[in-house]
PDB file of C-alpha atoms in Angstrom:
ATOM      1  CA  MET N   1       0.072   0.210  -0.080  1.00 65.00           C
ATOM      2  CA  LYS N   2       2.489   2.248   0.745  1.00 61.00           C
ATOM      3  CA  GLN N   3       4.724   1.763  -2.319  1.00 65.00           C
ATOM      4  CA  ARG N   4       1.654   2.503  -4.163  1.00 65.00           C
ATOM      5  CA  LEU N   5       1.176   5.903  -2.482  1.00 52.00           C
ATOM      6  CA  VAL N   6       4.910   6.701  -3.133  1.00 57.00           C
ATOM      7  CA  ASP N   7       4.699   5.702  -7.056  1.00 60.00           C
ATOM      8  CA  GLU N   8       1.057   7.766  -7.572  1.00 63.00           C
ATOM      9  CA  GLY N   9       3.060  10.620  -5.714  1.00 63.00           C
ATOM     10  CA  ARG N  10       5.592   9.966  -8.328  1.00 71.00           C
ATOM     11  CA  LEU N  11       3.655  10.698 -11.427  1.00 70.00           C
ATOM     12  CA  GLU N  12       1.332  12.758  -9.564  1.00 78.00           C
ATOM     13  CA  GLY N  13       4.508  15.005  -9.379  1.00 74.00           C
ATOM     14  CA  ARG N  14       5.997  14.282 -12.648  1.00 87.00           C
ATOM     15  CA  LEU N  15       2.456  15.720 -14.360  1.00 87.00           C
ATOM     16  CA  GLU N  16       2.453  18.714 -12.389  1.00 93.00           C
ATOM     17  CA  GLY N  17       6.406  19.333 -13.650  1.00 94.00           C
ATOM     18  CA  ARG N  18       5.026  18.463 -17.599  1.00 96.00           C
ATOM     19  CA  LEU N  19       2.298  20.821 -16.882  1.00 97.00           C
ATOM     20  CA  ASP N  20       4.435  23.938 -15.093  1.00 97.00           C
ATOM     21  CA  GLU N  21       6.679  23.335 -18.172  1.00 98.00           C
ATOM     22  CA  ALA N  22       3.965  23.668 -20.309  1.00 98.00           C
ATOM     23  CA  ARG N  23       2.251  27.018 -19.048  1.00 98.00           C
ATOM     24  CA  ALA N  24       6.013  28.024 -19.283  1.00 98.00           C
ATOM     25  CA  ALA N  25       6.681  27.676 -22.736  1.00 98.00           C
ATOM     26  CA  LEU N  26       3.830  28.754 -23.640  1.00 98.00           C
ATOM     27  CA  ARG N  27       4.333  31.965 -21.880  1.00 98.00           C
ATOM     28  CA  ARG N  28       7.772  32.060 -23.764  1.00 98.00           C
ATOM     29  CA  VAL N  29       5.971  31.945 -27.103  1.00 98.00           C
ATOM     30  CA  LEU N  30       3.307  34.529 -26.298  1.00 98.00           C
ATOM     31  CA  ALA N  31       5.992  36.800 -25.065  1.00 98.00           C
ATOM     32  CA  HIS N  32       7.995  36.506 -27.922  1.00 98.00           C
ATOM     33  CA  ARG N  33       5.271  36.757 -29.940  1.00 98.00           C
ATOM     34  CA  GLN N  34       5.060  40.158 -28.079  1.00 98.00           C
ATOM     35  CA  LEU N  35       1.515  39.343 -27.495  1.00 98.00           C
ATOM     36  CA  GLU N  36       0.554  40.725 -23.855  1.00 96.00           C
ATOM     37  CA  LEU N  37      -1.202  38.321 -21.345  1.00 97.00           C
ATOM     38  CA  THR N  38      -4.027  40.264 -19.305  1.00 97.00           C
ATOM     39  CA  PRO N  39      -4.410  39.104 -16.084  1.00 98.00           C
ATOM     40  CA  GLU N  40      -7.464  37.015 -16.776  1.00 98.00           C
ATOM     41  CA  ASP N  41      -5.203  34.874 -19.586  1.00 98.00           C
ATOM     42  CA  ALA N  42      -2.239  34.861 -16.938  1.00 98.00           C
ATOM     43  CA  ALA N  43      -4.763  33.258 -14.789  1.00 98.00           C
ATOM     44  CA  ARG N  44      -6.567  31.053 -17.043  1.00 98.00           C
ATOM     45  CA  ILE N  45      -3.088  29.266 -18.124  1.00 98.00           C
ATOM     46  CA  GLU N  46      -2.254  28.931 -14.640  1.00 98.00           C
ATOM     47  CA  ALA N  47      -5.311  27.083 -13.249  1.00 98.00           C
ATOM     48  CA  CYS N  48      -5.269  24.551 -16.970  1.00 98.00           C
ATOM     49  CA  ALA N  49      -4.328  20.985 -15.731  1.00 97.00           C
ATOM     50  CA  ASP N  50      -4.841  19.473 -18.670  1.00 97.00           C
ATOM     51  CA  LEU N  51      -1.712  18.962 -20.845  1.00 97.00           C
ATOM     52  CA  ALA N  52      -3.277  18.712 -23.922  1.00 98.00           C
ATOM     53  CA  THR N  53      -4.955  22.046 -23.975  1.00 98.00           C
ATOM     54  CA  LEU N  54      -1.537  23.749 -23.017  1.00 98.00           C
ATOM     55  CA  GLU N  55       0.072  21.971 -25.884  1.00 98.00           C
ATOM     56  CA  ARG N  56      -3.083  22.940 -28.264  1.00 98.00           C
ATOM     57  CA  TRP N  57      -2.737  26.686 -27.189  1.00 98.00           C
ATOM     58  CA  HIS N  58       1.157  26.118 -27.475  1.00 98.00           C
ATOM     59  CA  ALA N  59       0.499  25.018 -30.933  1.00 98.00           C
ATOM     60  CA  GLN N  60      -1.907  27.739 -32.006  1.00 98.00           C
ATOM     61  CA  ALA N  61      -0.116  30.331 -30.031  1.00 98.00           C
ATOM     62  CA  LEU N  62       3.125  30.370 -32.634  1.00 98.00           C
ATOM     63  CA  THR N  63       0.429  31.972 -35.305  1.00 98.00           C
ATOM     64  CA  ALA N  64      -2.427  33.618 -33.755  1.00 98.00           C
ATOM     65  CA  PRO N  65      -2.879  37.013 -34.352  1.00 98.00           C
ATOM     66  CA  SER N  66      -3.772  37.632 -30.107  1.00 98.00           C
ATOM     67  CA  VAL N  67      -3.939  35.649 -27.087  1.00 98.00           C
ATOM     68  CA  SER N  68      -7.254  35.260 -27.061  1.00 97.00           C
ATOM     69  CA  GLN N  69      -7.530  33.269 -30.294  1.00 98.00           C
ATOM     70  CA  ALA N  70      -4.423  31.468 -28.989  1.00 98.00           C
ATOM     71  CA  LEU N  71      -6.242  30.287 -25.768  1.00 98.00           C
ATOM     72  CA  CYS N  72      -9.582  29.646 -28.059  1.00 95.00           C
TER      73      CYS N  72
END
């Protein structure tokens, strides 16, 4: 039982690390493209706990003309 909890904790830690990196990468792309985040946009990115969504937003941020379109 204890080992299972340890393993689950490691998985959660790895996922949280991947989420943190995905959020940071998205913010870097937006900053590089000089697309300024509103406080609401920043909070939305920080609150997102779905890796697939963050990856989609990242891909969209590469060409989107605005933050709102990148985060749709």
